[in-house]
PDB file of C-alpha atoms in Angstrom:
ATOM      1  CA  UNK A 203     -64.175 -33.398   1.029  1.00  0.00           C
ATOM      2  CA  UNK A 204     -61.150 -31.908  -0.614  1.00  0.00           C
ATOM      3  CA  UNK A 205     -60.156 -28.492   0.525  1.00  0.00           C
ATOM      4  CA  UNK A 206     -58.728 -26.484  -2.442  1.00  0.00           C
ATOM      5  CA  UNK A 207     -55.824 -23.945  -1.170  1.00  0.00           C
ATOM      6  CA  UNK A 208     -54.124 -21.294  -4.746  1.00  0.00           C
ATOM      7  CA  UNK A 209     -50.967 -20.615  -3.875  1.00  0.00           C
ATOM      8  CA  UNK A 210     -49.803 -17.320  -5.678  1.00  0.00           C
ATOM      9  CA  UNK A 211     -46.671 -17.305  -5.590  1.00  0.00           C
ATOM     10  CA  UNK A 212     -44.377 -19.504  -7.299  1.00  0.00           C
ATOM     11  CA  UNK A 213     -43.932 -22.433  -5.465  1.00  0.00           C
ATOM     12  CA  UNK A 214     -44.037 -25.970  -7.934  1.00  0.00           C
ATOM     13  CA  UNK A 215     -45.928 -27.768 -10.523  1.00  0.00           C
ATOM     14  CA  UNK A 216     -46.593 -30.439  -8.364  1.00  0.00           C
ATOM     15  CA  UNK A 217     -48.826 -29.946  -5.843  1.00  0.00           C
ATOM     16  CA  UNK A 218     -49.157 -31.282  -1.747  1.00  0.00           C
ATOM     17  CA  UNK A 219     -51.628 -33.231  -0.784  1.00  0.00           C
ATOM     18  CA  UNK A 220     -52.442 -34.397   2.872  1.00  0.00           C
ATOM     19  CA  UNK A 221     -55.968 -36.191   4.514  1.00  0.00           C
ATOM     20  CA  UNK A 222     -56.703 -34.336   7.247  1.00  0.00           C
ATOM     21  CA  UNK A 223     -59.614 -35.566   9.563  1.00  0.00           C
ATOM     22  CA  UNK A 224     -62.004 -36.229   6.938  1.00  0.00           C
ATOM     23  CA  UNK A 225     -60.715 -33.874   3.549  1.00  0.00           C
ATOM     24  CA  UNK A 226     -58.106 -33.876   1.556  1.00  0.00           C
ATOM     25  CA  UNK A 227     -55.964 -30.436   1.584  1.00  0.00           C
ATOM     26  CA  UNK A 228     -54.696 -29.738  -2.464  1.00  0.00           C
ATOM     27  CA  UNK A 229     -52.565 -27.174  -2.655  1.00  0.00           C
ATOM     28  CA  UNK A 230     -51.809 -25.793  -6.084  1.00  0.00           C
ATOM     29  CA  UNK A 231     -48.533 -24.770  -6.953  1.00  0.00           C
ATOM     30  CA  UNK A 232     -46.462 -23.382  -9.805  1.00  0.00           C
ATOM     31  CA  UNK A 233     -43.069 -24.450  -9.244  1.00  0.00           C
ATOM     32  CA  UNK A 234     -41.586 -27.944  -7.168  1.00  0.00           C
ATOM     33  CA  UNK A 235     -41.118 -26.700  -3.558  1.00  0.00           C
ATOM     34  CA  UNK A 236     -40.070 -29.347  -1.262  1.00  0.00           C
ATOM     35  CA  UNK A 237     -37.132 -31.279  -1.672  1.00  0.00           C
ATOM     36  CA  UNK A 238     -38.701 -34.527  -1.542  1.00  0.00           C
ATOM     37  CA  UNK A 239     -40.089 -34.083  -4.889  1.00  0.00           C
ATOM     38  CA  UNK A 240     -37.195 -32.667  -6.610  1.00  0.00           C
ATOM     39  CA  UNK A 241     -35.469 -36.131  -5.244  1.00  0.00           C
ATOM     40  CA  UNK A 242     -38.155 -38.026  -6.788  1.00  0.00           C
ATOM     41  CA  UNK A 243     -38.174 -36.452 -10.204  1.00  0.00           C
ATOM     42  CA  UNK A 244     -34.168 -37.270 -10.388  1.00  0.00           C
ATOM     43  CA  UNK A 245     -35.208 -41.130  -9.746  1.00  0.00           C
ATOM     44  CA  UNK A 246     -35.765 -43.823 -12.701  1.00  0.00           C
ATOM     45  CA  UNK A 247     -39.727 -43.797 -12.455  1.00  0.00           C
ATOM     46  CA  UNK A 248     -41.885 -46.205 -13.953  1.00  0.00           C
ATOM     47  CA  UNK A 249     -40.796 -48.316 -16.527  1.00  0.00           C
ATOM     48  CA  UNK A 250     -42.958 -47.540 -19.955  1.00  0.00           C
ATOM     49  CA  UNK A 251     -44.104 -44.175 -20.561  1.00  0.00           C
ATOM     50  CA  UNK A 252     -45.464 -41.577 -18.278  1.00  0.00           C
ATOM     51  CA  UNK A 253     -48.510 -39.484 -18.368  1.00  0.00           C
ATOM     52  CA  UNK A 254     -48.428 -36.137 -16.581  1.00  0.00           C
ATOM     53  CA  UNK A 255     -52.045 -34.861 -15.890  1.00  0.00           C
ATOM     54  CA  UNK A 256     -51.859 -31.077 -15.172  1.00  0.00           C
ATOM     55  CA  UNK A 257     -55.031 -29.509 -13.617  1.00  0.00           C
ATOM     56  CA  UNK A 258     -54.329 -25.905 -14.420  1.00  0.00           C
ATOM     57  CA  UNK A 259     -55.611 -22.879 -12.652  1.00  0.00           C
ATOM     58  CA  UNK A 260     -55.216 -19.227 -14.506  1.00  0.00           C
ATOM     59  CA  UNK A 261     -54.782 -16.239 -13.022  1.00  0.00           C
ATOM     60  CA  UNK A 262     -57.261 -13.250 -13.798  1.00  0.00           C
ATOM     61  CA  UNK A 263     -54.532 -10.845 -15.629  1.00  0.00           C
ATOM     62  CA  UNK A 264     -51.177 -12.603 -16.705  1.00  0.00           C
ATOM     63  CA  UNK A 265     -48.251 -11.574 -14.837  1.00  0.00           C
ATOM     64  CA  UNK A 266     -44.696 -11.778 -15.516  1.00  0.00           C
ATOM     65  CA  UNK A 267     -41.866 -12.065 -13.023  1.00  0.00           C
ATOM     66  CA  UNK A 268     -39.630  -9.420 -14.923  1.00  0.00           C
ATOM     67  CA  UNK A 269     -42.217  -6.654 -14.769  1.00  0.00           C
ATOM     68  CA  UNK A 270     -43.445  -6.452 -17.967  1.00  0.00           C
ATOM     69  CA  UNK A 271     -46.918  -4.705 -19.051  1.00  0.00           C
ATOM     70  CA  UNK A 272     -49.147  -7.220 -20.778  1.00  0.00           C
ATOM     71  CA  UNK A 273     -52.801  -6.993 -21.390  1.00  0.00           C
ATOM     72  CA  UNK A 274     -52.737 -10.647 -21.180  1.00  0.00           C
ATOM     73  CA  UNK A 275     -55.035 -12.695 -19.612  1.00  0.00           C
ATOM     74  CA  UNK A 276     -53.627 -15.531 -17.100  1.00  0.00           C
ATOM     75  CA  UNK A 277     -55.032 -18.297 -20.141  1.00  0.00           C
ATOM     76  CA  UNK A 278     -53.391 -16.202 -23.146  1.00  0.00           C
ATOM     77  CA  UNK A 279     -50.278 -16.297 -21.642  1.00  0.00           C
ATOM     78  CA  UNK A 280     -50.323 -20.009 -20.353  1.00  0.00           C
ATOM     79  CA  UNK A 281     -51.403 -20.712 -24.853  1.00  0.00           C
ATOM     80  CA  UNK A 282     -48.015 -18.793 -25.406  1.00  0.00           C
ATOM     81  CA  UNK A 283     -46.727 -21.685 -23.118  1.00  0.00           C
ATOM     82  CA  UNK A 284     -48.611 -24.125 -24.320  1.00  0.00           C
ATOM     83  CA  UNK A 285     -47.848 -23.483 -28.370  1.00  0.00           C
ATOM     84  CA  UNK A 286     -44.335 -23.478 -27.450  1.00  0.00           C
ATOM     85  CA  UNK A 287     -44.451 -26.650 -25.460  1.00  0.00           C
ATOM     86  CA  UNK A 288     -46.062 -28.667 -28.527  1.00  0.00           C
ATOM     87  CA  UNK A 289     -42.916 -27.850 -30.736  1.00  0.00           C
ATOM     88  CA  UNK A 290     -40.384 -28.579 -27.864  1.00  0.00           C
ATOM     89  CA  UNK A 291     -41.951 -32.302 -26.037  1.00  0.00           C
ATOM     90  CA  UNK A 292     -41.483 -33.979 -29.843  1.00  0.00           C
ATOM     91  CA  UNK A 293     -37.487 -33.270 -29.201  1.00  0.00           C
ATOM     92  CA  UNK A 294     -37.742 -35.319 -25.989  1.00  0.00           C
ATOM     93  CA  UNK A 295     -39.814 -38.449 -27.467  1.00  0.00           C
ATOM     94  CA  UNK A 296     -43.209 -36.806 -26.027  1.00  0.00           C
ATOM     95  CA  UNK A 297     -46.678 -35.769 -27.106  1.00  0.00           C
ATOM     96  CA  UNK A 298     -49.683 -33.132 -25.844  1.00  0.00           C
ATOM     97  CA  UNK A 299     -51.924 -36.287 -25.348  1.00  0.00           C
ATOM     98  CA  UNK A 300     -55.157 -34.168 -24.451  1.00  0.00           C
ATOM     99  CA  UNK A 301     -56.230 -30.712 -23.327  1.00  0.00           C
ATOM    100  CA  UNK A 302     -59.396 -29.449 -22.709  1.00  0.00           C
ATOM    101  CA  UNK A 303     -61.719 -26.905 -20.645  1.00  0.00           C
ATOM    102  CA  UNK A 304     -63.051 -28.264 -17.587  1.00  0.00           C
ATOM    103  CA  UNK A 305     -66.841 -27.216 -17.827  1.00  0.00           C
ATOM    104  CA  UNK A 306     -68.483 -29.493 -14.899  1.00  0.00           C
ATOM    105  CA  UNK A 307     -67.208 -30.949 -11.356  1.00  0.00           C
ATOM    106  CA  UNK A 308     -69.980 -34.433 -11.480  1.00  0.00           C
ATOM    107  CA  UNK A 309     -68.881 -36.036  -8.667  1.00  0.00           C
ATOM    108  CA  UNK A 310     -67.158 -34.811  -5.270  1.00  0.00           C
ATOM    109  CA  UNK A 311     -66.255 -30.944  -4.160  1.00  0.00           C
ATOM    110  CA  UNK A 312     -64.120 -28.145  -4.481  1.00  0.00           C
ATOM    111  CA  UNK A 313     -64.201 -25.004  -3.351  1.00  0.00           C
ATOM    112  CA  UNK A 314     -62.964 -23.904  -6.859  1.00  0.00           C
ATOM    113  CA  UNK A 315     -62.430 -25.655  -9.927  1.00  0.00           C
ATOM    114  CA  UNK A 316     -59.747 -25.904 -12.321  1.00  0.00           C
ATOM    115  CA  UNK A 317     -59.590 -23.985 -15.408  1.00  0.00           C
ATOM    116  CA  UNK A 318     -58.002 -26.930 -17.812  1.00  0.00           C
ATOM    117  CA  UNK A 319     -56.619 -30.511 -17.891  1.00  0.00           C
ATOM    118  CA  UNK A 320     -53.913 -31.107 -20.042  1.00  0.00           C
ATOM    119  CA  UNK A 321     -52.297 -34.654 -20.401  1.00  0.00           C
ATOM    120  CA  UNK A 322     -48.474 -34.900 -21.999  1.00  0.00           C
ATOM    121  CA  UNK A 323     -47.312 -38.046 -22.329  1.00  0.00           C
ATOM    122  CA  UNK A 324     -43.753 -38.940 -22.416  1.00  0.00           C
ATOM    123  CA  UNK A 325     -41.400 -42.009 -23.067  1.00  0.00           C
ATOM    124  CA  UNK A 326     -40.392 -41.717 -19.377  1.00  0.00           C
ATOM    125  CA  UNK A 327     -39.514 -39.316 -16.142  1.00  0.00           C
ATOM    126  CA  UNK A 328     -36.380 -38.615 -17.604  1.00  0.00           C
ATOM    127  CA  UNK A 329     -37.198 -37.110 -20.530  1.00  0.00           C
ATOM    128  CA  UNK A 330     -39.977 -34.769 -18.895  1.00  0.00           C
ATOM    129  CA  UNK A 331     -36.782 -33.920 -16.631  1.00  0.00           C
ATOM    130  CA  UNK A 332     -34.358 -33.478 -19.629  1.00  0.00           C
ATOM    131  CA  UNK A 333     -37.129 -31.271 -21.510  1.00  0.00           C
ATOM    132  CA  UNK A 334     -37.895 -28.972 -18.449  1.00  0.00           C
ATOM    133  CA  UNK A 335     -34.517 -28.310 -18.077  1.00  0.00           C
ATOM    134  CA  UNK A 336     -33.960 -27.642 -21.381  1.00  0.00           C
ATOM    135  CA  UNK A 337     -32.969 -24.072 -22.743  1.00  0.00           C
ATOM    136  CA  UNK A 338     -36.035 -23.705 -25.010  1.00  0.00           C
ATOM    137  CA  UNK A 339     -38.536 -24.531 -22.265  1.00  0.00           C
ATOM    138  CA  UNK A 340     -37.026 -22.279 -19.837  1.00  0.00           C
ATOM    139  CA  UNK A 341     -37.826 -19.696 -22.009  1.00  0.00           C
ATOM    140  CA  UNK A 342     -41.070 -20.804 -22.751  1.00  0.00           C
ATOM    141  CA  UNK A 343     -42.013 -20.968 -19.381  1.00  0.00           C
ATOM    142  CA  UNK A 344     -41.928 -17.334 -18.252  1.00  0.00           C
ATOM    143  CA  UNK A 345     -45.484 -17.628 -20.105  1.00  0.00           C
ATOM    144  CA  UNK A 346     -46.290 -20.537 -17.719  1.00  0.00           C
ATOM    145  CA  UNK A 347     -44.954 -18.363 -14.890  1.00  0.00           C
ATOM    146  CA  UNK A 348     -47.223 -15.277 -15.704  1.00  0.00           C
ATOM    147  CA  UNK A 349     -49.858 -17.285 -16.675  1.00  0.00           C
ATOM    148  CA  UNK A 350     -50.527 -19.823 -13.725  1.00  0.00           C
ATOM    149  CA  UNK A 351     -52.201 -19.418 -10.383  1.00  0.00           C
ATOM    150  CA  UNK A 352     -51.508 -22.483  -9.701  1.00  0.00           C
ATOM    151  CA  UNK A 353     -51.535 -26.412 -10.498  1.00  0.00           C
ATOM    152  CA  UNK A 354     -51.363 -29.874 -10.100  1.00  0.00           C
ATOM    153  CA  UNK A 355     -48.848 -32.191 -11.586  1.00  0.00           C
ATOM    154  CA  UNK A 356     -49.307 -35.798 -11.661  1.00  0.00           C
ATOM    155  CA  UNK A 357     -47.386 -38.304 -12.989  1.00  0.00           C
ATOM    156  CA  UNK A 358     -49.762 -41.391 -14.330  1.00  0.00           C
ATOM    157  CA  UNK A 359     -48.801 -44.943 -15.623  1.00  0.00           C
ATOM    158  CA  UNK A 360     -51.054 -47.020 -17.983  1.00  0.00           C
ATOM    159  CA  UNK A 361     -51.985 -50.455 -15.892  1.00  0.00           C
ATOM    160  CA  UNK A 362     -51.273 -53.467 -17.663  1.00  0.00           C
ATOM    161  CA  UNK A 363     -53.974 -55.639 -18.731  1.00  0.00           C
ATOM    162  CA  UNK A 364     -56.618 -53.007 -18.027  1.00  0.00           C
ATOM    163  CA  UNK A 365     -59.335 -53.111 -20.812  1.00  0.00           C
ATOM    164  CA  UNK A 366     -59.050 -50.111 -22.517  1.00  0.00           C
ATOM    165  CA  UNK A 367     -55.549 -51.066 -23.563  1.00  0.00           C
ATOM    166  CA  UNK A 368     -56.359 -54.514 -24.137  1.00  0.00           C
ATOM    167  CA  UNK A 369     -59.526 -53.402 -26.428  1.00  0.00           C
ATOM    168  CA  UNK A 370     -56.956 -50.690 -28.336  1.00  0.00           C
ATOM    169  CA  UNK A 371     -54.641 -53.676 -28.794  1.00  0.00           C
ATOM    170  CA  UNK A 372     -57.029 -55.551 -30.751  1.00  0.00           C
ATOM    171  CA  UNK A 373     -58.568 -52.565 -32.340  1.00  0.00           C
ATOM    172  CA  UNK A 374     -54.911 -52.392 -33.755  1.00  0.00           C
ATOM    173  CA  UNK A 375     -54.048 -55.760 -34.496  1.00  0.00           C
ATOM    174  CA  UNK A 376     -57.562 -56.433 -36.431  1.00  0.00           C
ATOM    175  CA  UNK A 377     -57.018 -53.433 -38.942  1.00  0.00           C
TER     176      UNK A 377
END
């Protein structure tokens, strides 16, 4: 059993997760809050390319941290984000690889699910570093800021040999 904890205030894009007993505690976050992750995102990583699976959480009614009136919804203002971040990843050798709507949880539980997955892949950890600390996502990301309850951030690696690349390999070499 996974036990789903928001956390509303802004706290990291990568989220904690610890077994406890049987379940899994998540806790979604909007901003990297302990130290030990902030040290791994300044290592190497993975050789090969990286790719970040966000599980994204909206809030009802966007809000931003400078006080600002919006009629915004949470989503609306995370799009704002989003449009932005399209334009900006290209710069760092990266690409939106999917997003989409979570409609159905089919197997396990949560006491609330996500509102959207969105996959970016990029050449490497470095340049998700390098773009996130970049002046044009900065100030893209106050729509991230008002627009996120919370989230999880995690950093993938294609496995070697697995099928699907091996069948996409051939699929490209036989055209």
């Amino acid at each position: 059993m996974i036990r789903n904890i928001m956390i509303n205030e802004r706290v990291g894009p990568a989220a904690t997760a610890q077994w406890r007993g049987d379940h899994m505690q998540v806790v979604n976050e909007t901003s990297v809050s302990r130290p030990e992750q902030i040290a791994a995102m300044l290592e190497p990583g993975p050789d090969g390319p990286i790719y970040m699976v966000n599980l994204l959480k909206f809030k009802e009614r966007a809000e931003y941290e400078d006080g600002r009136k919006t009629d915004l919804t949470g989503r609306e203002a995370y799009n704002l984000y989003g449009a932005a971040v399209v334009n900006i990843i290209t710069d760092y050798g990266g690409e939106v690889f999917f997003a989409g709507d979570v409609t159905h949880l089919t197997l396990g539980q949560v006491e609330e699910l996500w509102d959207e997955v969105a996959i970016a892949k990029y050449p490497n950890r470095a340049a998700l570093v390098a773009m996130s600390s970049s002046e044009e996502w900065q100030a893209a990301a106050v729509h991230r800021t008002a627009g996120l309850a919370g989230q999880l951030n995690i950093e993938t690696v294609t496995r070697l040999g697995h099928r699907s690349e091996q069948h996409r390999s051939r699929r490209l070499t036989s055209t």
